[in-house]
mmCIF file with all atom_site columns, C-alpha atoms in Angstrom:
data_model
loop_
_atom_site.group_PDB
_atom_site.id
_atom_site.type_symbol
_atom_site.label_atom_id
_atom_site.label_alt_id
_atom_site.label_comp_id
_atom_site.label_asym_id
_atom_site.label_entity_id
_atom_site.label_seq_id
_atom_site.pdbx_PDB_ins_code
_atom_site.Cartn_x
_atom_site.Cartn_y
_atom_site.Cartn_z
_atom_site.occupancy
_atom_site.B_iso_or_equiv
_atom_site.pdbx_formal_charge
_atom_site.auth_seq_id
_atom_site.auth_comp_id
_atom_site.auth_asym_id
_atom_site.auth_atom_id
_atom_site.pdbx_PDB_model_num
ATOM 1   C CA . UNK A 1 1   ? -25.658 8.742   23.427 1.00 0.00 ? 9   UNK A CA 1
ATOM 2   C CA . UNK A 1 2   ? -25.617 9.845   27.027 1.00 0.00 ? 10  UNK A CA 1
ATOM 3   C CA . UNK A 1 3   ? -21.983 10.141  28.154 1.00 0.00 ? 11  UNK A CA 1
ATOM 4   C CA . UNK A 1 4   ? -22.742 8.803   31.641 1.00 0.00 ? 12  UNK A CA 1
ATOM 5   C CA . UNK A 1 5   ? -24.510 5.764   30.217 1.00 0.00 ? 13  UNK A CA 1
ATOM 6   C CA . UNK A 1 6   ? -21.604 5.057   27.845 1.00 0.00 ? 14  UNK A CA 1
ATOM 7   C CA . UNK A 1 7   ? -19.117 5.374   30.727 1.00 0.00 ? 15  UNK A CA 1
ATOM 8   C CA . UNK A 1 8   ? -21.165 3.054   32.938 1.00 0.00 ? 16  UNK A CA 1
ATOM 9   C CA . UNK A 1 9   ? -21.543 0.486   30.144 1.00 0.00 ? 17  UNK A CA 1
ATOM 10  C CA . UNK A 1 10  ? -17.825 0.515   29.336 1.00 0.00 ? 18  UNK A CA 1
ATOM 11  C CA . UNK A 1 11  ? -16.929 0.300   33.028 1.00 0.00 ? 19  UNK A CA 1
ATOM 12  C CA . UNK A 1 12  ? -19.171 -2.729  33.441 1.00 0.00 ? 20  UNK A CA 1
ATOM 13  C CA . UNK A 1 13  ? -17.638 -4.363  30.350 1.00 0.00 ? 21  UNK A CA 1
ATOM 14  C CA . UNK A 1 14  ? -14.123 -3.773  31.716 1.00 0.00 ? 22  UNK A CA 1
ATOM 15  C CA . UNK A 1 15  ? -15.108 -5.121  35.131 1.00 0.00 ? 23  UNK A CA 1
ATOM 16  C CA . UNK A 1 16  ? -16.775 -8.231  33.697 1.00 0.00 ? 24  UNK A CA 1
ATOM 17  C CA . UNK A 1 17  ? -13.818 -8.874  31.395 1.00 0.00 ? 25  UNK A CA 1
ATOM 18  C CA . UNK A 1 18  ? -11.418 -8.508  34.323 1.00 0.00 ? 26  UNK A CA 1
ATOM 19  C CA . UNK A 1 19  ? -13.441 -10.981 36.398 1.00 0.00 ? 27  UNK A CA 1
ATOM 20  C CA . UNK A 1 20  ? -13.225 -13.453 33.520 1.00 0.00 ? 28  UNK A CA 1
ATOM 21  C CA . UNK A 1 21  ? -9.450  -12.942 33.448 1.00 0.00 ? 29  UNK A CA 1
ATOM 22  C CA . UNK A 1 22  ? -9.239  -13.491 37.212 1.00 0.00 ? 30  UNK A CA 1
ATOM 23  C CA . UNK A 1 23  ? -10.985 -16.847 36.674 1.00 0.00 ? 31  UNK A CA 1
ATOM 24  C CA . UNK A 1 24  ? -7.957  -18.011 34.641 1.00 0.00 ? 32  UNK A CA 1
ATOM 25  C CA . UNK A 1 25  ? -6.224  -18.643 37.959 1.00 0.00 ? 33  UNK A CA 1
ATOM 26  C CA . UNK A 1 26  ? -8.989  -21.044 39.029 1.00 0.00 ? 34  UNK A CA 1
ATOM 27  C CA . UNK A 1 27  ? -9.753  -22.879 35.780 1.00 0.00 ? 35  UNK A CA 1
ATOM 28  C CA . UNK A 1 28  ? -6.686  -24.677 34.369 1.00 0.00 ? 36  UNK A CA 1
ATOM 29  C CA . UNK A 1 29  ? -7.873  -24.789 30.735 1.00 0.00 ? 37  UNK A CA 1
ATOM 30  C CA . UNK A 1 30  ? -8.811  -21.148 31.056 1.00 0.00 ? 38  UNK A CA 1
ATOM 31  C CA . UNK A 1 31  ? -5.355  -20.037 29.941 1.00 0.00 ? 39  UNK A CA 1
ATOM 32  C CA . UNK A 1 32  ? -6.520  -20.102 26.332 1.00 0.00 ? 40  UNK A CA 1
ATOM 33  C CA . UNK A 1 33  ? -10.311 -19.994 26.403 1.00 0.00 ? 41  UNK A CA 1
ATOM 34  C CA . UNK A 1 34  ? -10.992 -17.291 28.975 1.00 0.00 ? 42  UNK A CA 1
ATOM 35  C CA . UNK A 1 35  ? -8.851  -14.542 27.377 1.00 0.00 ? 43  UNK A CA 1
ATOM 36  C CA . UNK A 1 36  ? -10.679 -15.223 24.107 1.00 0.00 ? 44  UNK A CA 1
ATOM 37  C CA . UNK A 1 37  ? -14.053 -15.000 25.869 1.00 0.00 ? 45  UNK A CA 1
ATOM 38  C CA . UNK A 1 38  ? -12.987 -11.858 27.698 1.00 0.00 ? 46  UNK A CA 1
ATOM 39  C CA . UNK A 1 39  ? -12.086 -10.229 24.411 1.00 0.00 ? 47  UNK A CA 1
ATOM 40  C CA . UNK A 1 40  ? -15.424 -11.198 22.884 1.00 0.00 ? 48  UNK A CA 1
ATOM 41  C CA . UNK A 1 41  ? -17.099 -8.874  25.382 1.00 0.00 ? 49  UNK A CA 1
ATOM 42  C CA . UNK A 1 42  ? -15.616 -5.976  23.436 1.00 0.00 ? 50  UNK A CA 1
ATOM 43  C CA . UNK A 1 43  ? -17.940 -6.699  20.512 1.00 0.00 ? 51  UNK A CA 1
ATOM 44  C CA . UNK A 1 44  ? -20.731 -4.950  22.401 1.00 0.00 ? 52  UNK A CA 1
ATOM 45  C CA . UNK A 1 45  ? -18.483 -2.039  23.336 1.00 0.00 ? 53  UNK A CA 1
ATOM 46  C CA . UNK A 1 46  ? -17.412 -1.520  19.718 1.00 0.00 ? 54  UNK A CA 1
ATOM 47  C CA . UNK A 1 47  ? -21.018 -1.732  18.541 1.00 0.00 ? 55  UNK A CA 1
ATOM 48  C CA . UNK A 1 48  ? -22.559 0.541   21.149 1.00 0.00 ? 56  UNK A CA 1
ATOM 49  C CA . UNK A 1 49  ? -19.824 2.964   22.214 1.00 0.00 ? 57  UNK A CA 1
ATOM 50  C CA . UNK A 1 50  ? -17.359 2.961   19.323 1.00 0.00 ? 58  UNK A CA 1
ATOM 51  C CA . UNK A 1 51  ? -13.724 2.134   18.645 1.00 0.00 ? 59  UNK A CA 1
ATOM 52  C CA . UNK A 1 52  ? -12.218 4.795   20.942 1.00 0.00 ? 60  UNK A CA 1
ATOM 53  C CA . UNK A 1 53  ? -14.204 3.600   23.934 1.00 0.00 ? 61  UNK A CA 1
ATOM 54  C CA . UNK A 1 54  ? -13.387 -0.025  23.122 1.00 0.00 ? 62  UNK A CA 1
ATOM 55  C CA . UNK A 1 55  ? -9.676  0.807   23.102 1.00 0.00 ? 63  UNK A CA 1
ATOM 56  C CA . UNK A 1 56  ? -10.118 2.404   26.524 1.00 0.00 ? 64  UNK A CA 1
ATOM 57  C CA . UNK A 1 57  ? -11.876 -0.689  27.849 1.00 0.00 ? 65  UNK A CA 1
ATOM 58  C CA . UNK A 1 58  ? -9.091  -2.878  26.425 1.00 0.00 ? 66  UNK A CA 1
ATOM 59  C CA . UNK A 1 59  ? -6.384  -0.778  28.127 1.00 0.00 ? 67  UNK A CA 1
ATOM 60  C CA . UNK A 1 60  ? -8.192  -0.685  31.480 1.00 0.00 ? 68  UNK A CA 1
ATOM 61  C CA . UNK A 1 61  ? -8.911  -4.400  31.370 1.00 0.00 ? 69  UNK A CA 1
ATOM 62  C CA . UNK A 1 62  ? -5.299  -5.178  30.422 1.00 0.00 ? 70  UNK A CA 1
ATOM 63  C CA . UNK A 1 63  ? -3.908  -3.174  33.344 1.00 0.00 ? 71  UNK A CA 1
ATOM 64  C CA . UNK A 1 64  ? -6.394  -4.640  35.822 1.00 0.00 ? 72  UNK A CA 1
ATOM 65  C CA . UNK A 1 65  ? -5.716  -8.161  34.530 1.00 0.00 ? 73  UNK A CA 1
ATOM 66  C CA . UNK A 1 66  ? -1.960  -7.722  34.975 1.00 0.00 ? 74  UNK A CA 1
ATOM 67  C CA . UNK A 1 67  ? -2.561  -6.607  38.553 1.00 0.00 ? 75  UNK A CA 1
ATOM 68  C CA . UNK A 1 68  ? -5.274  -9.085  39.569 1.00 0.00 ? 76  UNK A CA 1
ATOM 69  C CA . UNK A 1 69  ? -5.134  -12.261 37.460 1.00 0.00 ? 77  UNK A CA 1
ATOM 70  C CA . UNK A 1 70  ? -3.031  -15.149 38.698 1.00 0.00 ? 78  UNK A CA 1
ATOM 71  C CA . UNK A 1 71  ? -2.352  -16.690 35.280 1.00 0.00 ? 79  UNK A CA 1
ATOM 72  C CA . UNK A 1 72  ? 0.019   -14.192 33.701 1.00 0.00 ? 80  UNK A CA 1
ATOM 73  C CA . UNK A 1 73  ? 0.368   -16.290 30.549 1.00 0.00 ? 81  UNK A CA 1
ATOM 74  C CA . UNK A 1 74  ? -3.381  -15.890 30.001 1.00 0.00 ? 82  UNK A CA 1
ATOM 75  C CA . UNK A 1 75  ? -2.970  -12.150 30.529 1.00 0.00 ? 83  UNK A CA 1
ATOM 76  C CA . UNK A 1 76  ? -0.313  -12.155 27.802 1.00 0.00 ? 84  UNK A CA 1
ATOM 77  C CA . UNK A 1 77  ? -2.738  -13.918 25.459 1.00 0.00 ? 85  UNK A CA 1
ATOM 78  C CA . UNK A 1 78  ? -5.335  -11.259 26.217 1.00 0.00 ? 86  UNK A CA 1
ATOM 79  C CA . UNK A 1 79  ? -2.993  -8.281  25.873 1.00 0.00 ? 87  UNK A CA 1
ATOM 80  C CA . UNK A 1 80  ? -1.154  -9.508  22.788 1.00 0.00 ? 88  UNK A CA 1
ATOM 81  C CA . UNK A 1 81  ? -4.156  -10.734 20.786 1.00 0.00 ? 89  UNK A CA 1
ATOM 82  C CA . UNK A 1 82  ? -7.574  -11.528 22.198 1.00 0.00 ? 90  UNK A CA 1
ATOM 83  C CA . UNK A 1 83  ? -8.201  -8.218  23.935 1.00 0.00 ? 91  UNK A CA 1
ATOM 84  C CA . UNK A 1 84  ? -7.849  -5.979  20.922 1.00 0.00 ? 92  UNK A CA 1
ATOM 85  C CA . UNK A 1 85  ? -8.849  -8.481  18.240 1.00 0.00 ? 93  UNK A CA 1
ATOM 86  C CA . UNK A 1 86  ? -12.576 -7.552  18.106 1.00 0.00 ? 94  UNK A CA 1
ATOM 87  C CA . UNK A 1 87  ? -11.501 -3.917  17.680 1.00 0.00 ? 95  UNK A CA 1
ATOM 88  C CA . UNK A 1 88  ? -8.992  -4.785  14.953 1.00 0.00 ? 96  UNK A CA 1
ATOM 89  C CA . UNK A 1 89  ? -11.552 -6.977  13.216 1.00 0.00 ? 97  UNK A CA 1
ATOM 90  C CA . UNK A 1 90  ? -14.089 -4.155  13.205 1.00 0.00 ? 98  UNK A CA 1
ATOM 91  C CA . UNK A 1 91  ? -11.548 -1.715  11.785 1.00 0.00 ? 99  UNK A CA 1
ATOM 92  C CA . UNK A 1 92  ? -10.269 -4.083  9.088  1.00 0.00 ? 100 UNK A CA 1
ATOM 93  C CA . UNK A 1 93  ? -13.681 -5.281  7.978  1.00 0.00 ? 101 UNK A CA 1
ATOM 94  C CA . UNK A 1 94  ? -15.354 -1.868  8.004  1.00 0.00 ? 102 UNK A CA 1
ATOM 95  C CA . UNK A 1 95  ? -12.844 -0.291  5.640  1.00 0.00 ? 103 UNK A CA 1
ATOM 96  C CA . UNK A 1 96  ? -14.005 -2.303  2.646  1.00 0.00 ? 104 UNK A CA 1
ATOM 97  C CA . UNK A 1 97  ? -10.670 -3.988  2.012  1.00 0.00 ? 105 UNK A CA 1
ATOM 98  C CA . UNK A 1 98  ? -10.605 -7.059  -0.156 1.00 0.00 ? 106 UNK A CA 1
ATOM 99  C CA . UNK A 1 99  ? -11.376 -10.185 1.828  1.00 0.00 ? 107 UNK A CA 1
ATOM 100 C CA . UNK A 1 100 ? -8.001  -11.837 1.164  1.00 0.00 ? 108 UNK A CA 1
ATOM 101 C CA . UNK A 1 101 ? -6.187  -8.702  2.350  1.00 0.00 ? 109 UNK A CA 1
ATOM 102 C CA . UNK A 1 102 ? -8.144  -8.774  5.620  1.00 0.00 ? 110 UNK A CA 1
ATOM 103 C CA . UNK A 1 103 ? -7.328  -12.446 6.149  1.00 0.00 ? 111 UNK A CA 1
ATOM 104 C CA . UNK A 1 104 ? -3.636  -11.940 5.426  1.00 0.00 ? 112 UNK A CA 1
ATOM 105 C CA . UNK A 1 105 ? -3.542  -8.924  7.763  1.00 0.00 ? 113 UNK A CA 1
ATOM 106 C CA . UNK A 1 106 ? -5.222  -10.897 10.535 1.00 0.00 ? 114 UNK A CA 1
ATOM 107 C CA . UNK A 1 107 ? -2.807  -13.824 10.088 1.00 0.00 ? 115 UNK A CA 1
ATOM 108 C CA . UNK A 1 108 ? 0.193   -11.489 10.207 1.00 0.00 ? 116 UNK A CA 1
ATOM 109 C CA . UNK A 1 109 ? -1.101  -9.985  13.449 1.00 0.00 ? 117 UNK A CA 1
ATOM 110 C CA . UNK A 1 110 ? -1.820  -13.433 14.896 1.00 0.00 ? 118 UNK A CA 1
ATOM 111 C CA . UNK A 1 111 ? 1.623   -14.805 14.025 1.00 0.00 ? 119 UNK A CA 1
ATOM 112 C CA . UNK A 1 112 ? 3.402   -11.737 15.408 1.00 0.00 ? 120 UNK A CA 1
ATOM 113 C CA . UNK A 1 113 ? 1.372   -11.992 18.621 1.00 0.00 ? 121 UNK A CA 1
ATOM 114 C CA . UNK A 1 114 ? 1.967   -15.755 18.933 1.00 0.00 ? 122 UNK A CA 1
ATOM 115 C CA . UNK A 1 115 ? 5.725   -15.414 18.455 1.00 0.00 ? 123 UNK A CA 1
ATOM 116 C CA . UNK A 1 116 ? 5.908   -12.498 20.892 1.00 0.00 ? 124 UNK A CA 1
ATOM 117 C CA . UNK A 1 117 ? 3.801   -14.414 23.423 1.00 0.00 ? 125 UNK A CA 1
ATOM 118 C CA . UNK A 1 118 ? 6.118   -17.436 23.134 1.00 0.00 ? 126 UNK A CA 1
ATOM 119 C CA . UNK A 1 119 ? 9.202   -15.276 23.606 1.00 0.00 ? 127 UNK A CA 1
ATOM 120 C CA . UNK A 1 120 ? 7.757   -13.318 26.555 1.00 0.00 ? 128 UNK A CA 1
ATOM 121 C CA . UNK A 1 121 ? 6.487   -16.502 28.216 1.00 0.00 ? 129 UNK A CA 1
ATOM 122 C CA . UNK A 1 122 ? 9.929   -18.060 28.066 1.00 0.00 ? 130 UNK A CA 1
ATOM 123 C CA . UNK A 1 123 ? 11.980  -14.936 28.906 1.00 0.00 ? 131 UNK A CA 1
ATOM 124 C CA . UNK A 1 124 ? 9.765   -13.112 31.391 1.00 0.00 ? 132 UNK A CA 1
ATOM 125 C CA . UNK A 1 125 ? 7.428   -15.687 32.879 1.00 0.00 ? 133 UNK A CA 1
ATOM 126 C CA . UNK A 1 126 ? 9.948   -18.523 33.002 1.00 0.00 ? 134 UNK A CA 1
ATOM 127 C CA . UNK A 1 127 ? 7.845   -21.015 31.066 1.00 0.00 ? 135 UNK A CA 1
ATOM 128 C CA . UNK A 1 128 ? 10.263  -23.826 30.194 1.00 0.00 ? 136 UNK A CA 1
ATOM 129 C CA . UNK A 1 129 ? 10.918  -24.345 26.488 1.00 0.00 ? 137 UNK A CA 1
ATOM 130 C CA . UNK A 1 130 ? 10.390  -28.069 27.192 1.00 0.00 ? 138 UNK A CA 1
ATOM 131 C CA . UNK A 1 131 ? 6.695   -27.341 27.711 1.00 0.00 ? 139 UNK A CA 1
ATOM 132 C CA . UNK A 1 132 ? 6.521   -26.740 23.960 1.00 0.00 ? 140 UNK A CA 1
ATOM 133 C CA . UNK A 1 133 ? 7.586   -30.310 23.270 1.00 0.00 ? 141 UNK A CA 1
ATOM 134 C CA . UNK A 1 134 ? 5.590   -33.322 22.157 1.00 0.00 ? 142 UNK A CA 1
ATOM 135 C CA . UNK A 1 135 ? 7.076   -36.789 22.680 1.00 0.00 ? 143 UNK A CA 1
ATOM 136 C CA . UNK A 1 136 ? 10.481  -35.208 23.238 1.00 0.00 ? 144 UNK A CA 1
ATOM 137 C CA . UNK A 1 137 ? 10.455  -33.131 20.030 1.00 0.00 ? 145 UNK A CA 1
ATOM 138 C CA . UNK A 1 138 ? 10.543  -29.353 20.265 1.00 0.00 ? 146 UNK A CA 1
ATOM 139 C CA . UNK A 1 139 ? 7.691   -28.314 17.976 1.00 0.00 ? 147 UNK A CA 1
ATOM 140 C CA . UNK A 1 140 ? 6.856   -24.610 18.368 1.00 0.00 ? 148 UNK A CA 1
ATOM 141 C CA . UNK A 1 141 ? 6.629   -24.332 14.568 1.00 0.00 ? 149 UNK A CA 1
ATOM 142 C CA . UNK A 1 142 ? 3.965   -27.027 14.447 1.00 0.00 ? 150 UNK A CA 1
ATOM 143 C CA . UNK A 1 143 ? 2.121   -25.331 17.291 1.00 0.00 ? 151 UNK A CA 1
ATOM 144 C CA . UNK A 1 144 ? 2.215   -22.093 15.304 1.00 0.00 ? 152 UNK A CA 1
ATOM 145 C CA . UNK A 1 145 ? 0.911   -23.816 12.190 1.00 0.00 ? 153 UNK A CA 1
ATOM 146 C CA . UNK A 1 146 ? -1.910  -25.454 14.143 1.00 0.00 ? 154 UNK A CA 1
ATOM 147 C CA . UNK A 1 147 ? -2.534  -22.117 15.845 1.00 0.00 ? 155 UNK A CA 1
ATOM 148 C CA . UNK A 1 148 ? -3.111  -20.483 12.461 1.00 0.00 ? 156 UNK A CA 1
ATOM 149 C CA . UNK A 1 149 ? -5.807  -23.025 11.649 1.00 0.00 ? 157 UNK A CA 1
ATOM 150 C CA . UNK A 1 150 ? -7.459  -22.567 15.037 1.00 0.00 ? 158 UNK A CA 1
ATOM 151 C CA . UNK A 1 151 ? -7.201  -18.790 14.671 1.00 0.00 ? 159 UNK A CA 1
ATOM 152 C CA . UNK A 1 152 ? -9.067  -18.878 11.347 1.00 0.00 ? 160 UNK A CA 1
ATOM 153 C CA . UNK A 1 153 ? -11.827 -20.880 13.032 1.00 0.00 ? 161 UNK A CA 1
ATOM 154 C CA . UNK A 1 154 ? -11.833 -18.355 15.897 1.00 0.00 ? 162 UNK A CA 1
ATOM 155 C CA . UNK A 1 155 ? -12.098 -15.488 13.406 1.00 0.00 ? 163 UNK A CA 1
ATOM 156 C CA . UNK A 1 156 ? -15.076 -17.145 11.737 1.00 0.00 ? 164 UNK A CA 1
ATOM 157 C CA . UNK A 1 157 ? -16.701 -17.749 15.141 1.00 0.00 ? 165 UNK A CA 1
ATOM 158 C CA . UNK A 1 158 ? -16.223 -14.090 16.081 1.00 0.00 ? 166 UNK A CA 1
ATOM 159 C CA . UNK A 1 159 ? -17.886 -13.118 12.797 1.00 0.00 ? 167 UNK A CA 1
ATOM 160 C CA . UNK A 1 160 ? -20.868 -15.300 13.680 1.00 0.00 ? 168 UNK A CA 1
ATOM 161 C CA . UNK A 1 161 ? -21.020 -13.761 17.163 1.00 0.00 ? 169 UNK A CA 1
ATOM 162 C CA . UNK A 1 162 ? -20.987 -10.260 15.684 1.00 0.00 ? 170 UNK A CA 1
ATOM 163 C CA . UNK A 1 163 ? -23.870 -11.189 13.383 1.00 0.00 ? 171 UNK A CA 1
ATOM 164 C CA . UNK A 1 164 ? -25.783 -12.738 16.273 1.00 0.00 ? 172 UNK A CA 1
ATOM 165 C CA . UNK A 1 165 ? -25.139 -9.655  18.415 1.00 0.00 ? 173 UNK A CA 1
ATOM 166 C CA . UNK A 1 166 ? -26.455 -7.300  15.764 1.00 0.00 ? 174 UNK A CA 1
ATOM 167 C CA . UNK A 1 167 ? -29.476 -9.492  15.081 1.00 0.00 ? 175 UNK A CA 1
ATOM 168 C CA . UNK A 1 168 ? -30.524 -10.138 18.675 1.00 0.00 ? 176 UNK A CA 1
ATOM 169 C CA . UNK A 1 169 ? -28.947 -7.790  21.207 1.00 0.00 ? 177 UNK A CA 1
ATOM 170 C CA . UNK A 1 170 ? -28.230 -4.595  19.287 1.00 0.00 ? 178 UNK A CA 1
ATOM 171 C CA . UNK A 1 171 ? -31.921 -3.779  18.722 1.00 0.00 ? 179 UNK A CA 1
ATOM 172 C CA . UNK A 1 172 ? -32.454 -3.965  22.489 1.00 0.00 ? 180 UNK A CA 1
ATOM 173 C CA . UNK A 1 173 ? -29.281 -2.026  23.293 1.00 0.00 ? 181 UNK A CA 1
ATOM 174 C CA . UNK A 1 174 ? -30.134 0.566   20.655 1.00 0.00 ? 182 UNK A CA 1
ATOM 175 C CA . UNK A 1 175 ? -33.174 1.587   22.686 1.00 0.00 ? 183 UNK A CA 1
ATOM 176 C CA . UNK A 1 176 ? -30.892 2.397   25.621 1.00 0.00 ? 184 UNK A CA 1
ATOM 177 C CA . UNK A 1 177 ? -27.886 3.846   23.868 1.00 0.00 ? 185 UNK A CA 1
ATOM 178 C CA . UNK A 1 178 ? -29.350 5.498   20.787 1.00 0.00 ? 186 UNK A CA 1
ATOM 179 C CA . UNK A 1 179 ? -32.845 6.746   21.649 1.00 0.00 ? 187 UNK A CA 1
ATOM 180 C CA . UNK A 1 180 ? -34.553 8.820   18.974 1.00 0.00 ? 188 UNK A CA 1
#
């Protein structure tokens, strides 16, 4: 693959992902959905440029998001999970591990990221612990449990997006990035 083309493609992916992260300041429900969408853009980078380039895009996008995005909690979601998750998924699923081992590994990563995000939101961003309450009951454990279920659905959705990418877009991109 042409190095200049790969650099341009990865730069565009980082720029588009950063714009999506900037939108978190304008769209209130974007705190959760937009970091996930921004991370999904890395599927194409992993497929066309490889893991090393995808890690570079993730790092650049994380730094730019910290500097430019208004919703720092959304940036934490991106940095701690959604930004690198398509890369991690590609690595775990390409190694031929047993399916249950992949799922357990993904859940461990998700739970560590969720707990760290909670702690950093409270300690660094000043998010009140009361915001994790429902009807006066402090329920971060229930949120974590529900988060695990939603994460498994997200993982399945990412798998479907990867399949769709390889079926529809990769043949077109292959002509550009991997000419014979």
